[in-house]
mmCIF file with all atom_site columns, C-alpha atoms in Angstrom:
data_model
loop_
_atom_site.group_PDB
_atom_site.id
_atom_site.type_symbol
_atom_site.label_atom_id
_atom_site.label_alt_id
_atom_site.label_comp_id
_atom_site.label_asym_id
_atom_site.label_entity_id
_atom_site.label_seq_id
_atom_site.pdbx_PDB_ins_code
_atom_site.Cartn_x
_atom_site.Cartn_y
_atom_site.Cartn_z
_atom_site.occupancy
_atom_site.B_iso_or_equiv
_atom_site.pdbx_formal_charge
_atom_site.auth_seq_id
_atom_site.auth_comp_id
_atom_site.auth_asym_id
_atom_site.auth_atom_id
_atom_site.pdbx_PDB_model_num
ATOM 1  C CA . MET A 1 1  ? 29.739 42.036 80.640  1.00 58.00 ? 179 MET A CA 1
ATOM 2  C CA . SER A 1 2  ? 31.947 45.318 80.359  1.00 75.00 ? 180 SER A CA 1
ATOM 3  C CA . GLU A 1 3  ? 33.446 46.955 77.042  1.00 81.00 ? 181 GLU A CA 1
ATOM 4  C CA . GLU A 1 4  ? 36.965 45.958 78.633  1.00 78.00 ? 182 GLU A CA 1
ATOM 5  C CA . ARG A 1 5  ? 36.271 42.496 79.651  1.00 82.00 ? 183 ARG A CA 1
ATOM 6  C CA . THR A 1 6  ? 35.339 42.098 75.684  1.00 87.00 ? 184 THR A CA 1
ATOM 7  C CA . VAL A 1 7  ? 38.829 43.591 74.675  1.00 87.00 ? 185 VAL A CA 1
ATOM 8  C CA . ILE A 1 8  ? 40.129 41.455 76.735  1.00 89.00 ? 186 ILE A CA 1
ATOM 9  C CA . ARG A 1 9  ? 38.849 38.252 75.643  1.00 91.00 ? 187 ARG A CA 1
ATOM 10 C CA . TRP A 1 10 ? 38.893 39.584 71.986  1.00 92.00 ? 188 TRP A CA 1
ATOM 11 C CA . ALA A 1 11 ? 42.912 40.129 72.293  1.00 92.00 ? 189 ALA A CA 1
ATOM 12 C CA . LEU A 1 12 ? 43.338 36.652 74.082  1.00 92.00 ? 190 LEU A CA 1
ATOM 13 C CA . TRP A 1 13 ? 41.499 34.831 71.288  1.00 94.00 ? 191 TRP A CA 1
ATOM 14 C CA . ILE A 1 14 ? 43.570 36.427 68.461  1.00 94.00 ? 192 ILE A CA 1
ATOM 15 C CA . GLY A 1 15 ? 46.342 36.154 70.388  1.00 94.00 ? 193 GLY A CA 1
ATOM 16 C CA . LEU A 1 16 ? 45.975 32.524 70.455  1.00 94.00 ? 194 LEU A CA 1
ATOM 17 C CA . GLY A 1 17 ? 44.792 32.047 66.775  1.00 95.00 ? 195 GLY A CA 1
ATOM 18 C CA . LEU A 1 18 ? 48.130 33.680 65.663  1.00 94.00 ? 196 LEU A CA 1
ATOM 19 C CA . PHE A 1 19 ? 50.133 31.223 67.518  1.00 94.00 ? 197 PHE A CA 1
ATOM 20 C CA . GLY A 1 20 ? 48.164 28.691 65.573  1.00 94.00 ? 198 GLY A CA 1
ATOM 21 C CA . VAL A 1 21 ? 49.070 30.665 62.511  1.00 95.00 ? 199 VAL A CA 1
ATOM 22 C CA . VAL A 1 22 ? 52.715 30.284 63.986  1.00 95.00 ? 200 VAL A CA 1
ATOM 23 C CA . VAL A 1 23 ? 52.320 26.081 64.122  1.00 95.00 ? 201 VAL A CA 1
ATOM 24 C CA . PHE A 1 24 ? 51.074 25.979 61.095  1.00 95.00 ? 202 PHE A CA 1
ATOM 25 C CA . ALA A 1 25 ? 53.651 28.294 59.219  1.00 95.00 ? 203 ALA A CA 1
ATOM 26 C CA . LYS A 1 26 ? 56.624 26.715 60.606  1.00 93.00 ? 204 LYS A CA 1
ATOM 27 C CA . SER A 1 27 ? 55.411 23.185 59.651  1.00 94.00 ? 205 SER A CA 1
ATOM 28 C CA . VAL A 1 28 ? 55.144 24.587 55.938  1.00 95.00 ? 206 VAL A CA 1
ATOM 29 C CA . ASP A 1 29 ? 58.846 26.119 56.325  1.00 93.00 ? 207 ASP A CA 1
ATOM 30 C CA . LEU A 1 30 ? 57.403 29.858 56.292  1.00 94.00 ? 208 LEU A CA 1
ATOM 31 C CA . ILE A 1 31 ? 59.453 30.867 58.872  1.00 93.00 ? 209 ILE A CA 1
ATOM 32 C CA . PRO A 1 32 ? 59.177 34.836 58.287  1.00 94.00 ? 210 PRO A CA 1
ATOM 33 C CA . VAL A 1 33 ? 55.525 34.541 58.204  1.00 93.00 ? 211 VAL A CA 1
ATOM 34 C CA . ALA A 1 34 ? 55.636 32.475 61.387  1.00 95.00 ? 212 ALA A CA 1
ATOM 35 C CA . VAL A 1 35 ? 57.949 35.242 62.886  1.00 95.00 ? 213 VAL A CA 1
ATOM 36 C CA . ILE A 1 36 ? 55.591 37.892 62.249  1.00 95.00 ? 214 ILE A CA 1
ATOM 37 C CA . ALA A 1 37 ? 52.767 36.002 63.665  1.00 95.00 ? 215 ALA A CA 1
ATOM 38 C CA . GLY A 1 38 ? 54.897 35.162 66.767  1.00 94.00 ? 216 GLY A CA 1
ATOM 39 C CA . LEU A 1 39 ? 55.781 38.491 67.210  1.00 96.00 ? 217 LEU A CA 1
ATOM 40 C CA . LEU A 1 40 ? 52.135 39.736 67.184  1.00 95.00 ? 218 LEU A CA 1
ATOM 41 C CA . GLY A 1 41 ? 50.620 37.030 69.121  1.00 95.00 ? 219 GLY A CA 1
ATOM 42 C CA . LEU A 1 42 ? 52.718 37.982 71.636  1.00 95.00 ? 220 LEU A CA 1
ATOM 43 C CA . LEU A 1 43 ? 51.636 41.537 71.505  1.00 96.00 ? 221 LEU A CA 1
ATOM 44 C CA . ALA A 1 44 ? 47.968 40.558 71.814  1.00 94.00 ? 222 ALA A CA 1
ATOM 45 C CA . LEU A 1 45 ? 48.846 37.962 74.558  1.00 94.00 ? 223 LEU A CA 1
ATOM 46 C CA . GLY A 1 46 ? 50.634 40.678 76.502  1.00 95.00 ? 224 GLY A CA 1
ATOM 47 C CA . PHE A 1 47 ? 47.600 43.000 76.147  1.00 93.00 ? 225 PHE A CA 1
ATOM 48 C CA . ALA A 1 48 ? 44.763 40.652 77.443  1.00 93.00 ? 226 ALA A CA 1
ATOM 49 C CA . GLY A 1 49 ? 47.238 39.501 80.339  1.00 93.00 ? 227 GLY A CA 1
ATOM 50 C CA . TYR A 1 50 ? 48.002 43.533 81.536  1.00 94.00 ? 228 TYR A CA 1
ATOM 51 C CA . GLY A 1 51 ? 44.304 44.467 80.928  1.00 92.00 ? 229 GLY A CA 1
ATOM 52 C CA . ALA A 1 52 ? 43.456 40.681 83.088  1.00 92.00 ? 230 ALA A CA 1
ATOM 53 C CA . LEU A 1 53 ? 45.819 41.818 86.077  1.00 94.00 ? 231 LEU A CA 1
ATOM 54 C CA . ASP A 1 54 ? 44.942 45.796 85.606  1.00 92.00 ? 232 ASP A CA 1
ATOM 55 C CA . GLN A 1 55 ? 41.165 44.449 86.270  1.00 92.00 ? 233 GLN A CA 1
ATOM 56 C CA . ALA A 1 56 ? 41.805 42.348 89.331  1.00 92.00 ? 234 ALA A CA 1
ATOM 57 C CA . ALA A 1 57 ? 43.902 44.936 91.030  1.00 94.00 ? 235 ALA A CA 1
ATOM 58 C CA . GLU A 1 58 ? 40.952 47.101 90.255  1.00 93.00 ? 236 GLU A CA 1
ATOM 59 C CA . ARG A 1 59 ? 38.449 44.803 92.104  1.00 93.00 ? 237 ARG A CA 1
ATOM 60 C CA . ALA A 1 60 ? 40.873 44.333 95.040  1.00 95.00 ? 238 ALA A CA 1
ATOM 61 C CA . ASN A 1 61 ? 41.285 47.547 95.368  1.00 95.00 ? 239 ASN A CA 1
ATOM 62 C CA . LEU A 1 62 ? 37.157 48.362 95.501  1.00 94.00 ? 240 LEU A CA 1
ATOM 63 C CA . ARG A 1 63 ? 37.217 45.022 97.838  1.00 95.00 ? 241 ARG A CA 1
ATOM 64 C CA . ARG A 1 64 ? 39.833 46.859 99.906  1.00 95.00 ? 242 ARG A CA 1
ATOM 65 C CA . ARG A 1 65 ? 37.635 49.983 100.258 1.00 95.00 ? 243 ARG A CA 1
ATOM 66 C CA . ALA A 1 66 ? 34.504 48.131 100.919 1.00 94.00 ? 244 ALA A CA 1
ATOM 67 C CA . ALA A 1 67 ? 35.975 46.294 103.872 1.00 93.00 ? 245 ALA A CA 1
ATOM 68 C CA . LYS A 1 68 ? 37.534 49.917 105.064 1.00 93.00 ? 246 LYS A CA 1
ATOM 69 C CA . VAL A 1 69 ? 33.864 51.304 104.794 1.00 92.00 ? 247 VAL A CA 1
ATOM 70 C CA . GLN A 1 70 ? 32.557 47.982 106.928 1.00 92.00 ? 248 GLN A CA 1
ATOM 71 C CA . ARG A 1 71 ? 34.939 48.532 109.777 1.00 90.00 ? 249 ARG A CA 1
ATOM 72 C CA . GLU A 1 72 ? 34.668 52.030 110.134 1.00 89.00 ? 250 GLU A CA 1
ATOM 73 C CA . ARG A 1 73 ? 30.834 51.677 110.214 1.00 89.00 ? 251 ARG A CA 1
ATOM 74 C CA . GLU A 1 74 ? 31.183 48.829 112.980 1.00 87.00 ? 252 GLU A CA 1
ATOM 75 C CA . GLU A 1 75 ? 33.483 50.863 114.800 1.00 85.00 ? 253 GLU A CA 1
ATOM 76 C CA . GLY A 1 76 ? 31.269 53.685 114.941 1.00 76.00 ? 254 GLY A CA 1
ATOM 77 C CA . ARG A 1 77 ? 28.423 51.633 116.806 1.00 61.00 ? 255 ARG A CA 1
#
């Protein structure tokens, strides 16, 4: 597994964990803690989402380039 995928996975789990902290903090009326944890959780989930979209775009680009090479090989024959 690539290092980038590992970072994305960590960011995802940290974000989800922070949202768990938000639920707990809100249930015991620690609103400032809930707000701070919520903002950090959104930041972590945003980072994970951006990384996942970037990886998907890179894979699509590689598939597109491979298809172009395949078409050029078939036309050359």
